[in-house]
Coordinates of C-alpha atoms in Angstrom, one line a residue:
M1 CA -10.9 -31.6 4.5
K2 CA -11.1 -32.2 8.2
T3 CA -8.2 -30.1 9.4
M4 CA -6.1 -27.1 8.6
T5 CA -3.2 -29.6 7.9
D6 CA -5.3 -31.2 5.2
L7 CA -6.0 -27.8 3.6
V8 CA -2.3 -26.8 3.7
S9 CA -1.4 -30.2 2.2
R10 CA -3.9 -29.9 -0.6
L11 CA -2.8 -26.4 -1.5
S12 CA 0.9 -27.3 -1.4
S13 CA 0.2 -30.1 -3.9
L14 CA -1.5 -27.6 -6.2
I15 CA 1.0 -24.8 -6.4
T16 CA 4.8 -24.4 -6.3
G17 CA 4.5 -21.0 -4.7
E18 CA 4.5 -20.5 -0.9
V19 CA 1.7 -21.8 1.4
F20 CA 1.7 -20.1 4.8
S21 CA -0.3 -21.1 7.9
D22 CA 2.1 -20.0 10.7
A23 CA 0.8 -17.6 13.3
A24 CA 3.1 -14.7 12.4
T25 CA 2.1 -14.8 8.7
L26 CA -1.6 -15.1 9.5
E27 CA -1.3 -12.2 11.9
H28 CA 0.3 -10.0 9.3
Y29 CA -2.4 -10.7 6.7
S30 CA -5.1 -10.1 9.2
R31 CA -4.6 -6.4 8.7
D32 CA -4.3 -3.8 6.0
A33 CA -4.4 0.0 6.3
S34 CA -8.0 -0.1 7.6
L35 CA -9.3 -0.3 11.2
F36 CA -10.3 -4.0 10.8
L37 CA -8.8 -7.3 11.9
V38 CA -9.8 -10.5 10.1
K39 CA -7.7 -13.6 10.4
P40 CA -7.4 -15.8 7.2
Q41 CA -7.2 -19.6 7.2
V42 CA -4.1 -19.7 5.1
V43 CA -2.0 -17.5 2.8
V44 CA -0.8 -18.6 -0.6
A45 CA 1.5 -17.0 -3.2
P46 CA 0.8 -18.4 -6.7
R47 CA 3.8 -18.3 -9.1
D48 CA 1.9 -17.9 -12.3
V49 CA -1.5 -17.8 -14.0
A50 CA -1.7 -21.6 -14.1
E51 CA -1.5 -21.7 -10.4
V52 CA -4.2 -19.0 -10.0
K53 CA -6.4 -21.1 -12.2
A54 CA -5.7 -24.2 -10.2
L55 CA -6.6 -22.3 -6.9
V56 CA -9.9 -21.1 -8.3
K57 CA -10.8 -24.6 -9.5
F58 CA -9.9 -26.1 -6.2
V59 CA -11.9 -23.6 -4.2
A60 CA -14.9 -24.0 -6.5
E61 CA -14.8 -27.8 -6.3
E62 CA -14.4 -27.8 -2.5
H63 CA -17.4 -25.5 -2.3
G64 CA -19.4 -28.0 -4.3
R65 CA -18.5 -30.6 -1.7
G66 CA -19.9 -28.5 1.0
H67 CA -16.6 -26.9 2.2
K68 CA -17.2 -23.2 2.1
L69 CA -13.8 -21.9 1.2
S70 CA -13.2 -18.5 -0.4
L71 CA -10.4 -16.8 -2.2
T72 CA -9.4 -13.2 -1.8
A73 CA -6.7 -11.5 -3.8
R74 CA -4.2 -9.2 -2.0
A75 CA -1.7 -6.8 -3.5
A76 CA 0.3 -4.4 -1.2
G77 CA -2.2 -4.4 1.7
T78 CA -2.7 -0.6 1.6
D79 CA -6.5 -0.7 1.4
M80 CA -8.2 1.5 3.9
T81 CA -11.5 -0.3 3.9
G82 CA -10.6 -3.9 4.8
G83 CA -11.1 -4.9 1.1
S84 CA -8.4 -7.5 1.1
L85 CA -9.2 -9.1 4.5
S86 CA -10.9 -12.4 4.7
T87 CA -11.4 -15.5 6.9
G88 CA -10.7 -17.7 3.8
I89 CA -7.6 -18.2 1.6
I90 CA -5.6 -15.0 0.8
A91 CA -3.7 -15.1 -2.5
D92 CA -0.7 -12.7 -2.4
F93 CA 0.1 -11.5 -5.9
T94 CA 3.1 -9.3 -4.9
K95 CA 5.6 -12.2 -4.4
H96 CA 5.6 -13.7 -7.9
L97 CA 2.9 -12.2 -10.1
N98 CA 4.7 -8.9 -10.2
N99 CA 6.3 -8.7 -13.7
L100 CA 6.2 -5.9 -16.2
R101 CA 5.7 -7.6 -19.6
E102 CA 6.1 -4.6 -21.9
V103 CA 6.1 -0.8 -22.2
N104 CA 5.6 0.8 -25.6
L105 CA 5.6 4.4 -26.8
A106 CA 2.9 5.3 -29.4
A107 CA 3.9 6.8 -32.7
D108 CA 2.6 10.2 -31.6
G109 CA 5.2 10.2 -28.8
N110 CA 2.6 11.5 -26.3
S111 CA 1.1 8.3 -25.2
G112 CA 1.7 4.5 -24.9
Y113 CA 0.8 1.5 -23.0
A114 CA 2.1 -1.0 -20.5
V115 CA 1.2 -4.7 -19.8
V116 CA 1.8 -5.7 -16.2
E117 CA 0.9 -8.3 -13.6
P118 CA -1.2 -7.1 -10.7
G119 CA 1.4 -7.7 -8.0
M120 CA 3.9 -5.1 -9.2
Y121 CA 4.5 -2.1 -6.9
Y122 CA 3.6 1.2 -8.5
R123 CA 6.9 2.7 -7.5
D124 CA 8.7 0.0 -9.5
F125 CA 6.2 0.3 -12.4
E126 CA 6.7 4.0 -12.7
K127 CA 10.5 3.8 -12.7
E128 CA 10.2 1.6 -15.8
T129 CA 7.6 3.6 -17.6
L130 CA 9.5 6.8 -17.0
K131 CA 12.4 5.3 -18.9
K132 CA 10.2 5.9 -22.0
N133 CA 8.9 9.2 -20.7
L134 CA 5.5 7.7 -19.9
F135 CA 3.5 7.4 -16.7
L136 CA 0.2 6.3 -15.2
P137 CA -1.4 9.5 -13.9
C138 CA -4.1 7.9 -11.6
Y139 CA -1.6 6.9 -8.9
P140 CA -2.8 7.4 -5.3
A141 CA -1.1 9.2 -2.4
S142 CA 0.2 5.7 -1.4
R143 CA 2.2 5.6 -4.6
E144 CA 5.4 4.5 -2.8
L145 CA 3.6 1.6 -1.1
C146 CA 0.7 0.3 -3.3
A147 CA 0.6 -2.2 -6.1
V148 CA -1.1 -1.7 -9.5
G149 CA -3.5 -4.6 -8.9
G150 CA -4.9 -2.7 -5.8
M151 CA -5.3 0.4 -7.9
V152 CA -7.5 -1.5 -10.4
A153 CA -9.4 -3.2 -7.6
N154 CA -10.3 0.1 -5.9
N155 CA -10.5 2.4 -9.0
S156 CA -7.8 4.5 -7.4
G157 CA -7.2 8.2 -7.9
G158 CA -4.9 10.8 -6.5
E159 CA -3.5 14.3 -7.1
K160 CA -3.5 14.0 -10.9
T161 CA -7.1 12.8 -11.1
L162 CA -8.4 16.4 -11.5
A163 CA -6.8 16.6 -14.9
Y164 CA -6.6 13.0 -15.9
G165 CA -9.3 10.9 -14.2
Q166 CA -9.3 7.7 -12.2
T167 CA -7.9 4.3 -12.9
N168 CA -10.9 3.1 -14.9
R169 CA -9.9 5.6 -17.7
Y170 CA -6.6 3.9 -18.2
V171 CA -7.5 0.2 -18.2
E172 CA -7.5 -0.9 -21.8
Q173 CA -7.7 -4.6 -21.2
L174 CA -7.9 -7.1 -18.3
K175 CA -7.2 -10.8 -18.1
V176 CA -9.4 -12.3 -15.4
V177 CA -9.7 -15.8 -14.0
L178 CA -13.4 -16.4 -13.4
R179 CA -15.2 -19.0 -11.3
D180 CA -14.8 -21.8 -13.8
G181 CA -11.0 -21.6 -13.4
N182 CA -10.4 -20.2 -16.9
E183 CA -8.7 -17.0 -17.8
Y184 CA -10.7 -14.6 -20.0
V185 CA -9.7 -11.3 -21.8
F186 CA -12.0 -8.3 -21.3
A187 CA -11.7 -5.1 -23.3
P188 CA -14.1 -2.6 -24.9
I189 CA -16.0 -4.2 -27.8
T190 CA -18.4 -2.9 -30.4
L191 CA -22.1 -3.8 -30.3
A192 CA -21.5 -6.1 -33.3
Q193 CA -18.7 -7.8 -31.4
L194 CA -21.1 -8.0 -28.4
E195 CA -23.7 -9.9 -30.4
A196 CA -21.0 -12.4 -31.5
K197 CA -20.0 -12.9 -27.9
K198 CA -23.5 -13.5 -26.8
K199 CA -23.8 -16.3 -29.3
L200 CA -21.0 -18.2 -27.8
P201 CA -22.3 -21.5 -26.2
T202 CA -19.8 -21.0 -23.3
F203 CA -19.6 -19.5 -19.8
E204 CA -18.1 -16.4 -21.5
G205 CA -21.2 -16.2 -23.8
D206 CA -23.4 -16.5 -20.8
I207 CA -21.7 -13.7 -19.0
Y208 CA -22.2 -11.3 -21.9
R209 CA -25.8 -12.4 -22.5
Q210 CA -26.8 -11.9 -18.9
M211 CA -24.9 -8.6 -18.4
H212 CA -26.2 -7.1 -21.6
E213 CA -29.7 -8.0 -20.6
L214 CA -29.3 -6.6 -17.1
I215 CA -27.9 -3.3 -18.2
S216 CA -30.2 -2.8 -21.2
A217 CA -33.3 -3.5 -19.1
N218 CA -32.2 -1.0 -16.4
Y219 CA -30.3 1.5 -18.5
D220 CA -32.4 4.6 -17.6
L221 CA -32.3 3.8 -13.9
L222 CA -28.6 3.3 -13.9
Q223 CA -28.0 6.6 -15.7
R224 CA -30.2 8.4 -13.1
V225 CA -28.3 7.0 -10.1
K226 CA -24.8 7.5 -11.6
P227 CA -23.0 9.8 -9.1
T228 CA -22.7 13.4 -10.2
T229 CA -19.4 13.9 -8.3
S230 CA -16.2 13.9 -10.4
K231 CA -15.0 10.8 -8.7
N232 CA -16.6 7.6 -7.4
S233 CA -15.5 4.1 -6.4
S234 CA -18.6 2.7 -4.7
G235 CA -20.8 -0.1 -5.9
Y236 CA -20.4 -1.8 -9.3
H237 CA -20.1 0.7 -12.1
L238 CA -22.9 -0.7 -14.2
W239 CA -23.7 2.8 -15.6
D240 CA -20.3 2.9 -17.4
V241 CA -20.4 -0.5 -19.1
L242 CA -22.7 0.3 -22.1
D243 CA -22.0 3.5 -24.0
K244 CA -24.9 3.9 -26.4
Q245 CA -23.5 7.0 -28.0
K246 CA -20.1 5.4 -28.9
G247 CA -21.6 1.9 -29.4
I248 CA -19.3 0.3 -26.9
F249 CA -19.8 -2.4 -24.3
D250 CA -16.9 -2.5 -21.9
L251 CA -16.9 -5.0 -19.0
T252 CA -13.5 -3.7 -17.8
Q253 CA -15.6 -0.8 -16.3
L254 CA -17.3 -3.4 -14.1
F255 CA -14.2 -5.1 -13.0
V256 CA -12.3 -1.9 -12.1
G257 CA -13.4 -1.0 -8.6
S258 CA -15.0 -4.4 -7.9
Q259 CA -12.4 -5.3 -5.2
G260 CA -11.8 -8.8 -6.6
T261 CA -15.4 -9.9 -5.9
L262 CA -16.1 -11.1 -9.5
G263 CA -12.8 -12.9 -10.4
L264 CA -9.0 -12.6 -10.0
H265 CA -7.2 -10.2 -12.3
T266 CA -4.0 -11.7 -13.7
E267 CA -2.8 -9.1 -16.2
I268 CA -3.5 -5.4 -16.9
K269 CA -3.0 -3.4 -20.0
F270 CA -2.7 0.3 -19.0
Q271 CA -2.8 3.3 -21.3
L272 CA 0.0 5.7 -20.4
I273 CA 0.6 9.3 -21.1
K274 CA 3.6 11.6 -21.4
P275 CA 4.2 13.7 -18.2
K276 CA 4.7 17.5 -18.4
A277 CA 8.3 18.3 -17.9
H278 CA 8.0 21.3 -15.5
S279 CA 5.6 22.4 -12.8
R280 CA 5.1 25.4 -10.5
L281 CA 3.0 25.4 -7.4
L282 CA 0.5 28.1 -6.3
V283 CA 0.3 27.9 -2.5
I284 CA -2.8 29.6 -0.9
F285 CA -3.0 30.1 2.9
L286 CA -6.6 30.5 4.2
K287 CA -7.7 31.7 7.6
N288 CA -11.1 30.8 9.1
K289 CA -12.5 34.1 7.8
D290 CA -11.5 33.1 4.3
L291 CA -13.5 29.8 4.3
E292 CA -16.8 31.5 3.5
N293 CA -15.4 32.3 0.1
L294 CA -13.8 28.9 -0.4
G295 CA -16.2 27.7 -3.1
R296 CA -15.8 30.8 -5.2
L297 CA -12.0 30.7 -4.7
V298 CA -11.7 27.1 -5.7
N299 CA -13.8 27.6 -8.8
Q300 CA -11.7 30.7 -9.7
V301 CA -8.5 28.7 -9.5
L302 CA -10.0 25.8 -11.5
A303 CA -10.7 28.3 -14.3
F304 CA -6.9 28.4 -14.9
N305 CA -6.8 24.6 -15.4
P306 CA -4.3 23.4 -12.7
E307 CA -3.1 19.8 -13.3
S308 CA -3.7 19.1 -9.6
F309 CA -5.4 21.0 -6.8
E310 CA -4.7 19.6 -3.3
S311 CA -5.3 20.7 0.3
Y312 CA -4.4 20.0 3.9
D313 CA -5.7 21.6 7.1
D314 CA -4.2 23.0 10.2
H315 CA -4.3 19.7 12.0
T316 CA -2.0 18.3 9.3
F317 CA 0.2 21.4 9.5
H318 CA 0.7 20.9 13.2
L319 CA 1.4 17.2 12.8
S320 CA 4.0 17.8 10.1
L321 CA 5.9 20.2 12.3
K322 CA 5.6 17.9 15.3
L323 CA 7.1 15.1 13.2
F324 CA 9.6 17.4 11.5
P325 CA 12.6 15.0 11.7
K326 CA 10.5 12.4 9.8
I327 CA 9.5 15.0 7.2
V328 CA 13.2 15.9 6.7
K329 CA 14.0 12.2 6.2
R330 CA 11.2 11.9 3.5
M331 CA 12.6 14.9 1.7
G332 CA 16.3 13.9 1.8
G333 CA 19.2 16.2 1.8
S334 CA 20.8 18.3 4.5
A335 CA 18.8 18.6 7.7
F336 CA 20.2 22.1 8.3
V337 CA 19.2 23.4 4.8
L338 CA 15.8 21.8 5.1
A339 CA 15.3 23.3 8.6
F340 CA 16.1 26.7 7.1
K341 CA 13.4 26.1 4.4
F342 CA 10.8 25.4 7.1
L343 CA 11.5 28.6 9.1
P344 CA 8.3 30.3 7.8
E345 CA 6.2 27.3 9.0
F346 CA 7.9 27.3 12.4
W347 CA 7.4 31.0 12.7
A348 CA 3.7 30.7 11.9
L349 CA 3.4 28.0 14.6
L350 CA 5.1 30.2 17.2
T351 CA 3.1 33.3 16.3
G352 CA -0.3 31.7 16.0
G353 CA -0.3 32.4 12.3
V354 CA -1.1 28.8 11.3
P355 CA -3.5 28.7 8.3
K356 CA -6.8 26.9 8.7
L357 CA -6.4 25.4 5.2
V358 CA -3.5 25.3 2.7
L359 CA -4.3 24.9 -1.0
L360 CA -1.8 23.6 -3.5
A361 CA -2.6 24.3 -7.1
E362 CA 0.0 22.8 -9.5
F363 CA 0.5 24.2 -13.0
T364 CA 2.5 22.3 -15.6
G365 CA 4.1 22.8 -19.0
E366 CA 6.8 21.7 -21.4
S367 CA 9.0 24.5 -20.1
D368 CA 9.4 26.2 -16.7
A369 CA 8.4 29.5 -18.3
V370 CA 5.0 28.1 -19.4
A371 CA 4.4 26.6 -16.0
L372 CA 5.4 29.7 -14.2
T373 CA 3.3 31.9 -16.4
A374 CA 0.2 29.8 -15.7
A375 CA 0.8 29.8 -12.0
R376 CA 1.3 33.6 -12.0
R377 CA -1.9 34.1 -14.0
A378 CA -3.8 32.1 -11.4
L379 CA -2.2 34.1 -8.6
A380 CA -3.4 37.3 -10.3
G381 CA -6.8 35.8 -10.8
I382 CA -7.4 35.4 -7.1
S383 CA -6.2 38.9 -6.1
D384 CA -9.7 40.0 -5.3
F385 CA -10.0 37.5 -2.5
S386 CA -7.3 39.2 -0.4
V387 CA -5.8 35.9 0.8
K388 CA -2.1 35.1 1.4
A389 CA -0.7 33.2 -1.6
R390 CA 2.5 32.8 -3.4
V391 CA 4.1 30.8 -6.3
T392 CA 7.0 28.6 -5.3
S393 CA 10.4 29.6 -6.5
S394 CA 11.9 26.1 -7.1
P395 CA 11.0 22.3 -7.1
D396 CA 12.7 22.0 -3.7
E397 CA 10.4 24.6 -2.2
A398 CA 7.4 22.9 -3.6
K399 CA 8.6 19.6 -2.3
K400 CA 8.1 20.5 1.3
Y401 CA 4.4 21.2 0.7
W402 CA 3.9 18.0 -1.2
V403 CA 5.6 16.0 1.5
M404 CA 3.2 17.5 4.1
R405 CA 0.2 16.6 1.9
R406 CA 1.3 13.2 0.7
E407 CA 2.9 11.8 3.8
S408 CA 0.4 12.9 6.5
F409 CA -1.5 9.6 6.7
N410 CA 1.7 7.4 6.7
L411 CA 3.2 9.6 9.4
L412 CA 0.0 9.3 11.5
R413 CA 0.1 5.5 11.1
Q414 CA 3.7 5.1 12.1
H415 CA 4.6 7.7 14.7
V416 CA 1.6 8.8 16.8
K417 CA 1.7 6.8 20.1
G418 CA -1.2 5.6 22.2
V419 CA -3.8 6.1 19.4
R420 CA -4.1 4.9 15.8
T421 CA -5.5 6.1 12.6
A422 CA -9.1 5.2 12.1
P423 CA -10.1 5.8 8.5
F424 CA -13.9 5.6 8.4
I425 CA -14.8 9.0 7.0
D426 CA -11.6 9.0 4.9
D427 CA -12.8 9.5 1.4
I428 CA -15.8 11.8 1.1
I429 CA -16.6 13.9 -1.9
V430 CA -19.0 16.7 -2.9
R431 CA -19.1 19.0 -5.9
P432 CA -16.7 21.9 -5.4
E433 CA -19.4 24.5 -5.7
V434 CA -21.2 23.3 -2.5
L435 CA -18.0 23.5 -0.4
P436 CA -18.9 26.9 1.3
E437 CA -22.1 25.4 2.8
F438 CA -20.8 21.8 3.2
L439 CA -17.5 22.3 5.0
P440 CA -18.9 24.3 8.0
E441 CA -21.6 21.7 8.5
L442 CA -19.0 19.0 8.3
Y443 CA -16.6 20.6 10.8
A444 CA -19.6 21.2 13.2
L445 CA -20.5 17.5 12.9
L446 CA -17.0 16.3 13.6
D447 CA -16.5 18.7 16.5
K448 CA -19.5 17.2 18.3
Y449 CA -17.2 14.3 19.1
P450 CA -14.0 14.1 21.1
L451 CA -11.8 13.6 18.1
T452 CA -8.3 14.6 17.0
Y453 CA -8.2 14.4 13.2
T454 CA -6.5 15.7 10.1
V455 CA -8.2 16.8 6.9
A456 CA -6.3 16.6 3.6
G457 CA -7.6 16.0 0.1
H458 CA -8.2 16.8 -3.5
M459 CA -9.7 20.3 -3.3
G460 CA -10.3 20.5 -7.1
N461 CA -12.6 17.5 -6.9
G462 CA -14.1 18.4 -3.6
N463 CA -12.7 15.1 -2.2
F464 CA -11.5 15.0 1.4
H465 CA -9.6 12.5 3.5
I466 CA -10.5 12.8 7.1
I467 CA -8.3 10.7 9.4
P468 CA -9.3 10.7 13.1
L469 CA -6.8 9.4 15.8
M470 CA -8.5 7.0 18.1
D471 CA -7.9 4.4 20.8
L472 CA -9.8 1.5 19.5
T473 CA -9.3 -0.5 22.7
K474 CA -11.9 1.8 24.3
P475 CA -15.5 0.8 23.7
E476 CA -16.6 4.4 23.2
S477 CA -14.4 4.6 20.0
A478 CA -16.6 2.0 18.3
K479 CA -19.7 3.8 19.4
I480 CA -18.4 7.1 17.8
I481 CA -17.4 5.4 14.6
F482 CA -20.8 3.7 14.0
K483 CA -22.7 6.8 15.1
L484 CA -20.7 9.4 13.2
F485 CA -20.4 7.5 9.9
P486 CA -24.1 7.4 9.2
E487 CA -24.4 11.1 10.2
V488 CA -21.7 12.0 7.6
N489 CA -23.5 9.8 5.0
K490 CA -26.7 11.8 5.7
L491 CA -24.8 15.1 5.3
L492 CA -23.3 13.9 2.0
A493 CA -26.7 12.9 0.7
K494 CA -28.0 16.4 1.5
F495 CA -25.3 17.9 -0.7
G496 CA -25.4 15.3 -3.4
G497 CA -22.0 13.8 -2.4
C498 CA -20.6 10.3 -2.1
N499 CA -18.9 8.5 0.8
T500 CA -16.0 7.1 -1.3
A501 CA -14.3 8.8 -4.2
E502 CA -11.3 6.5 -4.6
H503 CA -10.9 4.2 -1.5
N504 CA -13.9 1.9 -2.3
D505 CA -16.3 0.0 -0.1
G506 CA -14.7 -3.1 1.5
L507 CA -15.9 -4.0 5.0
L508 CA -16.4 -0.4 5.9
R509 CA -19.0 0.9 3.4
S510 CA -20.5 -2.2 1.6
A511 CA -23.3 -2.5 4.2
Y512 CA -24.4 1.1 3.4
L513 CA -24.8 0.6 -0.4
P514 CA -28.6 0.1 -0.2
Q515 CA -28.8 3.5 1.5
V516 CA -26.5 5.1 -1.1
Y517 CA -28.1 3.8 -4.3
G518 CA -31.5 2.5 -3.1
Q519 CA -32.7 -1.0 -2.8
E520 CA -33.6 -1.4 -6.5
V521 CA -30.0 -0.7 -7.7
Y522 CA -28.5 -2.7 -4.8
A523 CA -30.6 -5.6 -6.1
L524 CA -28.8 -5.2 -9.5
F525 CA -25.4 -5.3 -7.7
E526 CA -26.6 -8.6 -6.1
R527 CA -27.5 -9.9 -9.5
V528 CA -24.1 -9.1 -10.9
K529 CA -22.5 -11.0 -8.1
Q530 CA -24.8 -13.9 -8.8
I531 CA -23.9 -13.9 -12.5
F532 CA -20.2 -14.0 -11.9
D533 CA -19.9 -15.7 -8.6
P534 CA -23.0 -17.6 -7.5
D535 CA -21.1 -19.6 -4.9
N536 CA -19.6 -16.5 -3.3
I537 CA -16.0 -17.8 -3.5
F538 CA -14.4 -14.4 -4.5
N539 CA -13.8 -12.0 -1.6
P540 CA -17.2 -12.6 0.2
G541 CA -18.8 -9.8 2.3
K542 CA -17.6 -7.0 0.0
K543 CA -20.0 -5.0 -2.2
V544 CA -23.0 -7.3 -1.5
G545 CA -23.9 -9.5 1.5
A546 CA -22.1 -7.2 4.0
T547 CA -23.5 -6.3 7.4
I548 CA -22.8 -3.5 9.9
E549 CA -22.7 -6.2 12.6
Y550 CA -19.8 -8.0 10.9
A551 CA -17.8 -4.7 10.6
K552 CA -18.4 -3.9 14.2
A553 CA -17.3 -7.4 15.3
H554 CA -14.0 -7.1 13.3
L555 CA -12.8 -3.8 14.5
D556 CA -9.1 -4.1 15.5
T557 CA -9.4 -3.5 19.2
T558 CA -6.1 -5.1 20.1
G559 CA -4.1 -1.9 20.3
K560 CA -1.3 -3.3 18.1

């Protein structure tokens, strides 16, 4: 192919879905929720699996002719690492591959499953699953914006992860188009079934033979480097593929969190659970003086088994009140009534009584009485800490705290003028017991720089989302980003933490994976990529082959 016109013509002859090469579309797909800008060659929207297969075969064949095309899947574009950005072909799954195939309730009435295409928005997916009183509990804070394919690609988690775990726990089966252009089914298999797979004289058999050999030969090493934090979405999760105790080999654990670098997911079977019908919120307000006991306080609350345990800081508190009309709009209902509900927050702002940190511990049950009793027990259990705390009286009262927590990032993105959100230390995690030592060092590190930022996160997991506000048109902003990020990584290493609990690597963190896991394990990641995608056609520059220089060169400094 000699020109872009040739490429568009060839793609248009392959698929009946849309093929876009106009400037406005390419500009839109040059960005996601990250701080990067990468312009694709062309954007396509395949209508079905047959067209996905045709696209993969086309790119592979063109690569064999010396044309280095690539193919990157994109769902809702909410990724905060640049994971769905590419200079190649972007395949948008949300336009057509967005169907819910089935939702079924198990005989026990407490669980079930759903089969869905990756382009379906989570908000639409949940509406349908709730009709059978089922839900997928690993949804992220961007639940109103994200698609389920992105959740799988990133191994997403959120406020329910404390009790229920990340996305990898709920993927029962994946259909994936691999580099040969064929669709394969991946699910947990027994070791006897693995031996049968390894005997296949096919590409599938080759995958199983090589992956089993790689993992078996390095099993002890992989178990040693497996992160000890309760959440993780960095690297390839080789340590979770082979479960010797259960006798299970599960390549879905490799695909979940791989950011589309090994193949294109075309169908997902999720395990679903029954939600608890009622909840009560224990809200804890901490001053600076209370932070020295934070670790003990968190562990005391965790002893009462909250379903979620979230937090946001004073920066988020101030921002929420500054953008109060937008908060009201998010909550719905009468502005006058809602303003009345927020009077305590406004009074705290006026009197200087703003808390340094607000903790939200949610307790659930099949009845309101059960949830209320659990929340009150937890409240009594922290009485020795002499902190201000209360149990919410109604779902409406709890909602205002949840909106502050859930919407802070979106509000920052949409309504703060002259600067923009710069998520680069946005997903750090440590074990909760080290928080008393870790947080003061973290704040001291952040305050060395001229940054305005918010801190919110999943307190029960020790997982924090730090979102600075920066003017990326200024050269000093890039200098801060690429100086502070390694410093935070070093601090995390000191406390046994990880730099991404649920947002993944993308353009932002992939280049640092050798430092996170060591060169020996990183070489295993490179080998995985070689096994599945030796021509590097799937989402290149993520997980392996990334450089800090590329990330620096693609910062979005346009100010748009």
